[in-house]
Backbone as JSON Lines, residues from 0, in Angstrom:
{"i":0,"aa":"M","n":[20.98,-1.75,1.08],"ca":[20.05,-3.22,1.31],"c":[18.71,-3.19,1.32]}
{"i":1,"aa":"R","n":[17.73,-3.95,0.57],"ca":[17.44,-4.02,-0.97],"c":[16.78,-5.12,-0.15]}
{"i":2,"aa":"A","n":[14.45,-4.35,0.82],"ca":[13.71,-5.68,1.11],"c":[13.47,-6.65,-0.02]}
{"i":3,"aa":"E","n":[13.94,-8.36,0.56],"ca":[14.11,-9.23,-0.42],"c":[12.47,-9.96,0.24]}
{"i":4,"aa":"L","n":[11.8,-11.16,-0.35],"ca":[10.85,-10.97,0.44],"c":[10.91,-12.46,-0.38]}
{"i":5,"aa":"P","n":[10.62,-13.46,0.33],"ca":[10.48,-14.71,-0.33],"c":[8.78,-14.73,-1.4]}
{"i":6,"aa":"D","n":[9.17,-15.63,-3.02],"ca":[8.19,-15.99,-3.75],"c":[7.05,-16.82,-3.59]}
{"i":7,"aa":"E","n":[6.02,-17.54,-3.4],"ca":[5.18,-18.63,-3.0],"c":[6.29,-19.56,-3.36]}
{"i":8,"aa":"R","n":[7.23,-19.6,-4.55],"ca":[8.22,-21.21,-3.95],"c":[9.07,-21.06,-3.59]}
{"i":9,"aa":"G","n":[9.46,-19.66,-2.49],"ca":[10.62,-19.78,-1.39],"c":[11.51,-19.21,-1.55]}
{"i":10,"aa":"K","n":[11.58,-19.21,-3.5],"ca":[12.78,-18.07,-3.57],"c":[13.06,-17.42,-3.38]}
{"i":11,"aa":"K","n":[13.34,-16.18,-3.64],"ca":[13.76,-14.87,-2.47],"c":[13.56,-13.61,-4.23]}
{"i":12,"aa":"R","n":[12.31,-12.69,-4.3],"ca":[12.72,-11.69,-5.07],"c":[12.71,-10.49,-4.53]}
{"i":13,"aa":"A","n":[13.07,-9.83,-5.09],"ca":[13.03,-7.74,-5.22],"c":[12.01,-7.41,-5.08]}
{"i":14,"aa":"S","n":[11.28,-7.19,-4.13],"ca":[10.62,-6.19,-3.26],"c":[9.76,-5.72,-4.46]}
{"i":15,"aa":"G","n":[10.58,-5.07,-5.19],"ca":[9.15,-4.39,-6.63],"c":[9.07,-4.33,-7.47]}
{"i":16,"aa":"E","n":[8.95,-5.55,-7.82],"ca":[8.4,-6.87,-8.61],"c":[6.91,-6.59,-8.32]}
{"i":17,"aa":"S","n":[6.41,-6.84,-9.07],"ca":[4.63,-6.44,-8.94],"c":[3.92,-7.29,-10.08]}
{"i":18,"aa":"R","n":[3.0,-8.02,-9.76],"ca":[2.1,-9.28,-11.06],"c":[1.38,-7.45,-11.5]}
{"i":19,"aa":"K","n":[0.98,-8.0,-12.39],"ca":[0.12,-7.32,-13.82],"c":[-1.54,-7.43,-12.98]}
{"i":20,"aa":"P","n":[-2.34,-5.85,-13.24],"ca":[-3.52,-6.65,-12.34],"c":[-4.52,-7.34,-13.23]}
{"i":21,"aa":"R","n":[-5.05,-7.82,-13.02],"ca":[-6.27,-8.92,-13.48],"c":[-7.45,-8.21,-13.15]}
{"i":22,"aa":"S","n":[-8.42,-8.83,-13.28],"ca":[-10.02,-8.55,-13.62],"c":[-10.23,-8.46,-12.49]}
{"i":23,"aa":"S","n":[-9.82,-7.32,-11.33],"ca":[-10.99,-8.45,-10.03],"c":[-11.1,-7.2,-9.27]}
{"i":24,"aa":"R","n":[-12.38,-7.93,-8.23],"ca":[-13.59,-6.41,-7.84],"c":[-12.58,-5.68,-6.68]}
{"i":25,"aa":"I","n":[-11.8,-6.69,-5.88],"ca":[-10.58,-5.87,-5.28],"c":[-9.5,-6.01,-5.38]}
{"i":26,"aa":"R","n":[-9.01,-5.23,-5.56],"ca":[-7.39,-4.91,-5.8],"c":[-6.79,-4.47,-4.45]}
{"i":27,"aa":"I","n":[-5.29,-4.54,-3.99],"ca":[-4.68,-4.15,-2.8],"c":[-3.53,-3.72,-3.55]}
{"i":28,"aa":"I","n":[-3.25,-2.18,-2.72],"ca":[-1.51,-1.86,-3.97],"c":[-1.05,-1.2,-2.46]}
{"i":29,"aa":"G","n":[0.2,-2.61,-2.19],"ca":[1.03,-1.86,-1.58],"c":[2.45,-1.09,-1.73]}
{"i":30,"aa":"L","n":[2.71,0.14,-1.61],"ca":[3.78,1.38,-2.32],"c":[4.32,1.47,-0.96]}
{"i":31,"aa":"G","n":[5.08,1.87,-1.71],"ca":[7.0,1.52,-0.95],"c":[8.27,1.35,-1.56]}
{"i":32,"aa":"N","n":[8.91,2.09,-0.76],"ca":[10.69,1.79,-1.59],"c":[10.9,0.67,-0.06]}
{"i":33,"aa":"G","n":[11.73,-0.52,-0.99],"ca":[12.3,-1.44,-0.18],"c":[13.36,-1.41,0.43]}
{"i":34,"aa":"M","n":[14.04,-0.27,0.09],"ca":[15.05,0.0,0.12],"c":[15.61,0.76,1.62]}
{"i":35,"aa":"R","n":[14.64,1.66,1.95],"ca":[14.21,2.73,2.64],"c":[13.81,2.43,3.99]}
{"i":36,"aa":"G","n":[13.89,1.19,4.93],"ca":[13.43,0.71,5.97],"c":[12.01,0.8,6.14]}
{"i":37,"aa":"D","n":[11.13,1.72,7.0],"ca":[10.46,1.86,7.23],"c":[9.33,2.27,5.87]}
{"i":38,"aa":"D","n":[9.87,2.25,5.17],"ca":[8.8,2.78,3.57],"c":[8.41,1.95,3.27]}
{"i":39,"aa":"A","n":[9.06,0.7,3.02],"ca":[8.99,-0.57,2.89],"c":[7.55,-1.18,3.54]}
{"i":40,"aa":"V","n":[6.58,0.01,4.26],"ca":[5.7,-0.79,5.28],"c":[4.56,-1.59,4.0]}
{"i":41,"aa":"G","n":[4.33,-0.72,2.74],"ca":[2.85,-1.25,2.58],"c":[3.6,-2.11,1.34]}
{"i":42,"aa":"L","n":[4.77,-2.39,1.35],"ca":[5.24,-3.63,0.89],"c":[4.74,-4.98,0.71]}
{"i":43,"aa":"L","n":[5.8,-5.07,2.16],"ca":[5.39,-6.11,3.04],"c":[4.29,-6.72,3.32]}
{"i":44,"aa":"V","n":[3.41,-5.61,3.95],"ca":[1.7,-5.74,4.27],"c":[1.18,-6.55,2.68]}
{"i":45,"aa":"A","n":[1.74,-5.86,1.68],"ca":[1.01,-6.52,0.78],"c":[1.13,-7.89,0.25]}
{"i":46,"aa":"H","n":[2.35,-8.35,0.38],"ca":[3.24,-9.38,0.31],"c":[2.17,-10.74,1.41]}
{"i":47,"aa":"R","n":[2.45,-10.32,2.38],"ca":[1.81,-10.77,3.56],"c":[0.34,-11.62,2.89]}
{"i":48,"aa":"L","n":[-0.09,-10.24,2.74],"ca":[-2.15,-10.51,1.96],"c":[-1.79,-11.19,0.44]}
{"i":49,"aa":"R","n":[-0.7,-11.12,0.23],"ca":[-0.64,-12.23,-0.84],"c":[-1.06,-13.54,-0.71]}
{"i":50,"aa":"Q","n":[-0.48,-13.89,0.09],"ca":[0.03,-15.07,1.31],"c":[-1.04,-15.58,1.35]}
{"i":51,"aa":"E","n":[-1.75,-15.24,2.59],"ca":[-2.89,-14.81,2.93],"c":[-4.17,-14.85,1.78]}
{"i":52,"aa":"I","n":[-4.29,-13.92,1.18],"ca":[-5.89,-14.08,-0.01],"c":[-5.49,-14.09,-1.03]}
{"i":53,"aa":"G","n":[-3.96,-13.62,-1.53],"ca":[-3.95,-13.33,-2.68],"c":[-4.6,-14.58,-4.13]}
{"i":54,"aa":"D","n":[-5.8,-15.95,-3.58],"ca":[-6.3,-16.19,-4.42],"c":[-7.25,-15.32,-4.87]}
{"i":55,"aa":"R","n":[-7.8,-14.73,-4.03],"ca":[-9.33,-13.78,-3.87],"c":[-9.45,-12.65,-4.6]}
{"i":56,"aa":"V","n":[-8.25,-11.81,-4.33],"ca":[-8.6,-10.5,-4.69],"c":[-7.04,-10.27,-4.98]}
{"i":57,"aa":"D","n":[-5.96,-8.84,-5.51],"ca":[-5.77,-8.94,-6.65],"c":[-4.71,-8.27,-5.75]}
{"i":58,"aa":"V","n":[-3.39,-8.47,-5.66],"ca":[-2.84,-8.01,-4.99],"c":[-1.29,-7.19,-5.78]}
{"i":59,"aa":"I","n":[-1.02,-6.58,-5.49],"ca":[0.01,-5.28,-6.01],"c":[1.17,-4.88,-4.74]}
{"i":60,"aa":"E","n":[2.41,-5.37,-5.79],"ca":[3.27,-4.62,-5.04],"c":[4.15,-3.54,-5.42]}
{"i":61,"aa":"A","n":[3.48,-2.54,-5.04],"ca":[4.41,-1.8,-5.88],"c":[5.16,-0.19,-5.36]}
{"i":62,"aa":"E","n":[6.73,-0.07,-6.0],"ca":[7.97,0.01,-5.37],"c":[7.76,1.58,-6.2]}
{"i":63,"aa":"M","n":[7.84,2.97,-5.8],"ca":[8.14,3.97,-6.52],"c":[6.78,4.21,-7.35]}
{"i":64,"aa":"A","n":[5.73,3.93,-7.4],"ca":[4.06,4.09,-7.93],"c":[4.46,5.36,-8.51]}
{"i":65,"aa":"G","n":[4.03,5.91,-7.37],"ca":[3.95,8.27,-8.15],"c":[2.49,8.15,-9.21]}
{"i":66,"aa":"V","n":[2.63,8.32,-10.07],"ca":[1.53,8.4,-11.65],"c":[1.54,7.28,-11.7]}
{"i":67,"aa":"D","n":[1.9,6.06,-11.82],"ca":[1.21,5.16,-11.64],"c":[0.25,4.27,-11.24]}
{"i":68,"aa":"L","n":[0.09,4.98,-10.23],"ca":[-0.93,4.74,-8.53],"c":[-2.58,4.37,-9.55]}
{"i":69,"aa":"V","n":[-2.69,5.62,-10.73],"ca":[-3.46,6.12,-11.03],"c":[-4.2,4.73,-12.0]}
{"i":70,"aa":"E","n":[-3.12,4.29,-12.7],"ca":[-3.44,2.93,-13.55],"c":[-3.56,1.81,-13.61]}
{"i":71,"aa":"L","n":[-2.78,1.84,-11.82],"ca":[-3.38,0.95,-10.97],"c":[-4.65,0.49,-10.28]}
{"i":72,"aa":"M","n":[-5.03,1.55,-9.64],"ca":[-6.35,1.41,-9.83],"c":[-7.16,0.83,-10.91]}
{"i":73,"aa":"K","n":[-7.09,1.3,-11.52],"ca":[-8.19,1.07,-12.78],"c":[-8.59,-0.2,-13.07]}
{"i":74,"aa":"G","n":[-9.95,0.43,-13.21],"ca":[-10.71,-1.07,-13.36],"c":[-10.9,-1.81,-12.13]}
{"i":75,"aa":"A","n":[-10.49,-1.72,-11.29],"ca":[-10.53,-2.27,-10.17],"c":[-12.43,-1.74,-9.23]}
{"i":76,"aa":"N","n":[-13.16,-2.15,-8.4],"ca":[-14.25,-1.68,-8.14],"c":[-13.88,-1.13,-6.71]}
{"i":77,"aa":"V","n":[-12.84,-1.68,-5.94],"ca":[-12.4,-1.62,-4.31],"c":[-10.66,-1.87,-4.57]}
{"i":78,"aa":"A","n":[-10.31,0.06,-3.73],"ca":[-9.16,-0.21,-4.52],"c":[-9.12,0.34,-2.64]}
{"i":79,"aa":"I","n":[-7.83,-0.67,-2.03],"ca":[-7.31,-0.94,-0.77],"c":[-5.35,-0.37,-1.44]}
{"i":80,"aa":"L","n":[-5.6,0.47,-1.22],"ca":[-4.01,0.94,-1.08],"c":[-2.72,0.89,0.66]}
{"i":81,"aa":"V","n":[-2.31,0.72,0.71],"ca":[-1.35,0.75,1.65],"c":[0.15,1.77,1.66]}
{"i":82,"aa":"D","n":[0.68,2.13,2.52],"ca":[1.81,3.43,2.58],"c":[1.82,3.72,3.73]}
{"i":83,"aa":"A","n":[3.29,4.34,3.53],"ca":[4.6,4.79,4.56],"c":[2.91,6.41,4.95]}
{"i":84,"aa":"A","n":[3.01,6.18,6.02],"ca":[2.43,7.79,6.46],"c":[3.4,8.58,7.33]}
{"i":85,"aa":"R","n":[3.4,10.21,6.98],"ca":[4.18,11.16,8.68],"c":[3.8,11.84,8.77]}
{"i":86,"aa":"S","n":[2.57,11.98,9.99],"ca":[1.58,12.98,10.17],"c":[1.87,13.52,11.73]}
{"i":87,"aa":"G","n":[3.2,12.65,11.96],"ca":[3.71,13.62,13.63],"c":[3.27,12.36,14.38]}
{"i":88,"aa":"Q","n":[2.64,11.51,13.68],"ca":[2.3,10.59,15.24],"c":[3.53,9.68,15.18]}
{"i":89,"aa":"A","n":[2.48,8.86,16.18],"ca":[4.14,7.72,17.24],"c":[4.5,7.01,16.1]}
{"i":90,"aa":"A","n":[5.27,6.08,15.7],"ca":[5.3,5.38,14.65],"c":[4.89,3.66,15.02]}
{"i":91,"aa":"G","n":[4.55,3.47,14.24],"ca":[3.53,2.45,14.08],"c":[1.7,3.34,14.4]}
{"i":92,"aa":"T","n":[1.56,3.92,14.08],"ca":[0.0,4.21,13.94],"c":[0.02,4.42,12.77]}
{"i":93,"aa":"I","n":[-1.65,3.88,12.89],"ca":[-2.14,3.31,11.92],"c":[-3.59,4.06,11.32]}
{"i":94,"aa":"H","n":[-3.76,4.88,10.81],"ca":[-4.98,5.55,9.94],"c":[-5.33,4.69,9.14]}
{"i":95,"aa":"R","n":[-6.56,4.74,8.86],"ca":[-7.63,4.56,8.05],"c":[-8.3,5.39,6.65]}
{"i":96,"aa":"L","n":[-8.29,5.59,6.2],"ca":[-8.77,7.14,5.48],"c":[-9.7,6.36,4.36]}
{"i":97,"aa":"D","n":[-10.78,7.35,4.12],"ca":[-11.62,6.99,3.39],"c":[-11.33,7.67,2.01]}
{"i":98,"aa":"G","n":[-10.88,7.1,0.55],"ca":[-10.44,7.85,0.04],"c":[-11.27,8.18,-1.27]}
{"i":99,"aa":"S","n":[-12.52,7.36,-1.45],"ca":[-13.42,7.93,-1.98],"c":[-14.33,8.19,-2.2]}
{"i":100,"aa":"A","n":[-14.24,8.89,-0.61],"ca":[-15.29,10.42,-0.09],"c":[-14.61,11.69,-0.32]}
{"i":101,"aa":"G","n":[-13.84,12.08,-0.5],"ca":[-12.97,13.42,-0.48],"c":[-11.45,13.23,-0.59]}
{"i":102,"aa":"S","n":[-11.4,14.24,-1.3],"ca":[-9.51,14.45,-0.49],"c":[-9.37,13.8,0.53]}
{"i":103,"aa":"I","n":[-7.79,13.01,0.39],"ca":[-7.1,12.35,1.77],"c":[-6.64,14.01,2.36]}
{"i":104,"aa":"S","n":[-5.91,14.14,3.89],"ca":[-4.58,14.37,3.82],"c":[-3.65,14.58,3.06]}
{"i":105,"aa":"A","n":[-2.88,15.79,2.39],"ca":[-1.89,15.42,1.65],"c":[-0.22,15.42,2.56]}
{"i":106,"aa":"P","n":[0.29,15.92,3.36],"ca":[0.11,16.11,4.27],"c":[1.36,14.47,5.27]}
{"i":107,"aa":"I","n":[0.22,13.88,4.81],"ca":[0.1,11.88,5.64],"c":[1.1,11.5,5.26]}
{"i":108,"aa":"F","n":[0.9,11.49,3.75],"ca":[1.76,10.83,2.58],"c":[2.34,11.49,1.87]}
{"i":109,"aa":"P","n":[3.95,11.76,2.02],"ca":[4.78,13.11,1.32],"c":[5.19,12.44,0.24]}
{"i":110,"aa":"R","n":[5.11,12.97,-0.46],"ca":[5.8,12.65,-2.32],"c":[7.8,12.49,-2.47]}
{"i":111,"aa":"S","n":[8.24,11.86,-0.91],"ca":[9.54,12.29,-1.48],"c":[10.14,10.78,-2.24]}
{"i":112,"aa":"S","n":[9.29,9.87,-2.2],"ca":[10.33,8.8,-2.84],"c":[9.18,7.82,-4.14]}
{"i":113,"aa":"H","n":[7.88,8.94,-4.46],"ca":[7.36,7.96,-4.89],"c":[6.52,9.13,-6.27]}
{"i":114,"aa":"A","n":[7.73,10.26,-6.46],"ca":[7.48,11.73,-7.93],"c":[6.28,12.48,-6.99]}
{"i":115,"aa":"I","n":[4.93,11.52,-7.59],"ca":[3.7,12.18,-6.38],"c":[3.11,11.94,-5.14]}
{"i":116,"aa":"G","n":[2.33,12.58,-4.64],"ca":[1.72,11.64,-3.18],"c":[0.84,11.04,-3.35]}
{"i":117,"aa":"T","n":[0.23,9.72,-2.68],"ca":[-0.8,8.5,-3.03],"c":[-2.04,9.48,-2.79]}
{"i":118,"aa":"A","n":[-1.74,10.73,-1.57],"ca":[-3.65,11.5,-1.98],"c":[-3.89,12.17,-3.73]}
{"i":119,"aa":"D","n":[-1.97,12.53,-4.05],"ca":[-2.44,13.76,-5.36],"c":[-2.78,12.4,-6.38]}
{"i":120,"aa":"A","n":[-2.32,11.78,-6.12],"ca":[-2.39,10.45,-7.34],"c":[-4.24,9.95,-7.46]}
{"i":121,"aa":"L","n":[-4.65,10.08,-6.12],"ca":[-5.74,9.82,-5.97],"c":[-7.01,11.14,-6.51]}
{"i":122,"aa":"E","n":[-6.6,12.13,-6.72],"ca":[-7.15,12.98,-6.55],"c":[-6.88,13.54,-8.49]}
{"i":123,"aa":"L","n":[-5.94,12.93,-9.09],"ca":[-5.37,12.55,-10.17],"c":[-6.46,11.62,-11.06]}
{"i":124,"aa":"A","n":[-6.59,10.68,-10.47],"ca":[-7.65,9.33,-11.03],"c":[-9.78,10.09,-10.87]}
{"i":125,"aa":"R","n":[-9.56,11.08,-9.77],"ca":[-10.42,10.99,-9.74],"c":[-10.93,12.1,-10.41]}
{"i":126,"aa":"A","n":[-10.36,13.34,-10.67],"ca":[-10.48,13.87,-11.82],"c":[-10.47,13.44,-13.33]}
{"i":127,"aa":"M","n":[-9.67,12.24,-13.48],"ca":[-9.51,11.32,-14.57],"c":[-10.86,10.83,-15.21]}
{"i":128,"aa":"G","n":[-12.04,10.28,-14.21],"ca":[-13.02,9.5,-13.58],"c":[-12.5,8.04,-13.48]}
{"i":129,"aa":"V","n":[-11.39,7.65,-13.31],"ca":[-11.18,5.75,-13.06],"c":[-10.94,5.99,-11.32]}
{"i":130,"aa":"L","n":[-11.44,6.34,-10.46],"ca":[-10.94,6.11,-9.68],"c":[-12.33,5.26,-8.22]}
{"i":131,"aa":"P","n":[-12.06,4.34,-8.46],"ca":[-13.16,3.77,-8.43],"c":[-14.11,3.53,-6.88]}
{"i":132,"aa":"A","n":[-14.68,2.47,-7.37],"ca":[-16.41,3.03,-6.52],"c":[-16.14,3.36,-5.04]}
{"i":133,"aa":"T","n":[-14.78,2.31,-3.89],"ca":[-14.27,2.41,-2.86],"c":[-12.89,2.14,-2.8]}
{"i":134,"aa":"V","n":[-12.2,3.27,-2.16],"ca":[-11.11,3.3,-2.18],"c":[-10.4,4.11,-0.73]}
{"i":135,"aa":"I","n":[-10.2,2.78,-0.25],"ca":[-9.6,2.5,1.39],"c":[-7.8,2.47,1.35]}
{"i":136,"aa":"V","n":[-7.3,3.92,2.37],"ca":[-5.97,4.18,2.36],"c":[-5.77,3.65,3.72]}
{"i":137,"aa":"Y","n":[-5.15,2.95,3.75],"ca":[-3.96,2.41,4.91],"c":[-3.2,3.1,4.84]}
{"i":138,"aa":"G","n":[-2.18,3.89,6.35],"ca":[-1.04,4.35,6.62],"c":[-0.36,4.27,7.69]}
{"i":139,"aa":"V","n":[0.71,3.75,7.4],"ca":[1.08,3.78,8.43],"c":[2.32,4.69,9.06]}
{"i":140,"aa":"E","n":[2.29,5.28,10.1],"ca":[3.6,6.42,10.42],"c":[5.25,5.36,10.97]}
{"i":141,"aa":"V","n":[5.47,5.48,10.24],"ca":[6.96,5.62,9.97],"c":[7.62,6.28,11.12]}
{"i":142,"aa":"E","n":[9.17,5.69,11.38],"ca":[10.07,6.48,12.08],"c":[11.45,6.58,11.34]}
{"i":143,"aa":"N","n":[11.7,5.78,10.27],"ca":[12.99,5.9,9.93],"c":[12.84,5.35,8.45]}
{"i":144,"aa":"T","n":[13.19,5.94,7.59],"ca":[13.34,5.94,6.1],"c":[14.39,5.9,5.34]}
{"i":145,"aa":"E","n":[15.61,5.73,6.17],"ca":[16.73,5.87,5.4],"c":[17.4,4.68,4.78]}
{"i":146,"aa":"V","n":[18.03,5.24,3.99],"ca":[18.35,3.85,2.69],"c":[19.24,3.43,3.62]}
{"i":147,"aa":"G","n":[19.45,1.82,3.3],"ca":[19.89,0.65,3.76],"c":[19.21,0.5,4.86]}
{"i":148,"aa":"R","n":[18.52,1.52,5.63],"ca":[17.99,0.76,7.08],"c":[16.95,-0.09,7.06]}
{"i":149,"aa":"P","n":[17.38,-1.24,8.49],"ca":[15.84,-1.76,8.19],"c":[14.36,-1.73,8.81]}
{"i":150,"aa":"L","n":[14.1,-2.09,9.07],"ca":[12.38,-1.44,9.75],"c":[11.9,-1.59,10.77]}
{"i":151,"aa":"S","n":[11.61,-0.53,11.96],"ca":[11.72,-0.24,13.21],"c":[10.77,-1.49,13.4]}
{"i":152,"aa":"S","n":[11.2,-1.92,14.88],"ca":[10.47,-2.33,15.99],"c":[9.22,-2.22,15.94]}
{"i":153,"aa":"A","n":[8.72,-0.72,15.61],"ca":[7.64,0.31,16.04],"c":[7.04,0.01,14.71]}
{"i":154,"aa":"V","n":[7.38,0.01,13.17],"ca":[6.07,-0.76,12.65],"c":[6.5,-2.54,12.54]}
{"i":155,"aa":"A","n":[7.02,-2.84,12.31],"ca":[7.16,-3.96,12.74],"c":[5.8,-5.28,13.61]}
{"i":156,"aa":"K","n":[6.55,-3.75,14.63],"ca":[4.29,-4.28,15.28],"c":[3.31,-5.19,15.31]}
{"i":157,"aa":"V","n":[2.92,-3.44,13.98],"ca":[1.59,-3.43,13.61],"c":[1.56,-3.87,12.44]}
{"i":158,"aa":"L","n":[2.57,-4.85,11.54],"ca":[2.13,-5.86,10.12],"c":[0.67,-5.89,10.44]}
{"i":159,"aa":"E","n":[0.91,-7.26,11.11],"ca":[-0.34,-8.51,11.18],"c":[-1.52,-7.72,11.67]}
{"i":160,"aa":"Q","n":[-1.75,-6.86,12.18],"ca":[-2.92,-5.82,12.29],"c":[-3.25,-5.23,11.31]}
{"i":161,"aa":"V","n":[-2.61,-4.53,10.64],"ca":[-2.6,-3.87,9.81],"c":[-3.56,-5.1,7.83]}
{"i":162,"aa":"V","n":[-2.94,-6.27,8.19],"ca":[-3.36,-7.55,7.26],"c":[-4.56,-7.95,7.71]}
{"i":163,"aa":"G","n":[-4.27,-8.05,9.08],"ca":[-5.52,-8.44,9.58],"c":[-7.33,-6.81,9.09]}
{"i":164,"aa":"R","n":[-6.36,-6.27,8.97],"ca":[-7.72,-5.38,9.12],"c":[-8.07,-5.31,7.81]}
{"i":165,"aa":"I","n":[-7.36,-4.41,6.67],"ca":[-7.55,-5.3,5.04],"c":[-8.35,-6.47,4.56]}
{"i":166,"aa":"V","n":[-7.66,-7.94,6.01],"ca":[-9.0,-9.29,5.3],"c":[-10.25,-8.68,5.71]}
{"i":167,"aa":"Q","n":[-10.16,-8.41,6.61],"ca":[-12.04,-7.77,6.84],"c":[-12.66,-6.94,6.75]}
{"i":168,"aa":"D","n":[-11.89,-5.89,5.61],"ca":[-12.75,-4.8,4.58],"c":[-12.84,-6.02,3.2]}
{"i":169,"aa":"C","n":[-11.49,-6.82,3.04],"ca":[-12.47,-7.85,1.98],"c":[-13.42,-8.4,2.42]}
{"i":170,"aa":"E","n":[-13.91,-8.99,2.94],"ca":[-14.78,-9.43,3.67],"c":[-15.82,-8.83,3.47]}
{"i":171,"aa":"A","n":[-15.91,-7.65,4.09],"ca":[-17.26,-6.53,4.17],"c":[-17.18,-6.32,2.73]}
{"i":172,"aa":"C","n":[-16.35,-6.13,1.9],"ca":[-16.28,-5.58,0.46],"c":[-17.09,-6.89,-0.24]}
{"i":173,"aa":"R","n":[-16.67,-8.0,0.38],"ca":[-17.29,-9.48,-0.49],"c":[-19.25,-9.14,-0.5]}
{"i":174,"aa":"A","n":[-19.4,-9.05,0.88],"ca":[-20.77,-9.24,1.27],"c":[-21.91,-9.02,1.02]}
């Protein structure tokens, strides 16, 4: 079962569809796989943010981004990434990491569904000289990423909290 999200006109669209990046100072990139339960968390947060602040920032829902994440970040001054995390903490735990300060912990962001992990993509962008000046990475601890499973209640409970934190980050970056 694929996570389906209503588009701006109320119709359904697959969560993997994304808009081409425009020249926006702030770019939010939600990562995940809409068919794998909690792994859809980045996509769901991005969709919510598009509804709330999509007229002021660039929001991309990137399913299976991997190395393409480098290209998606290119040209932004600020990149805010949202992805599923697995560090062993309780499902629903929210991590906020500064990806521009240096390497982030690769084990938190496994490679399984994106070919290379979020941490690897950030290091590649850094090596290529295309990493945005500010990179904020949100990782939400997941419980279940099996194909066809729904979002767990632990992850569903923190979606709005992540959205709120990212809205605050965007406001701080505009100041």
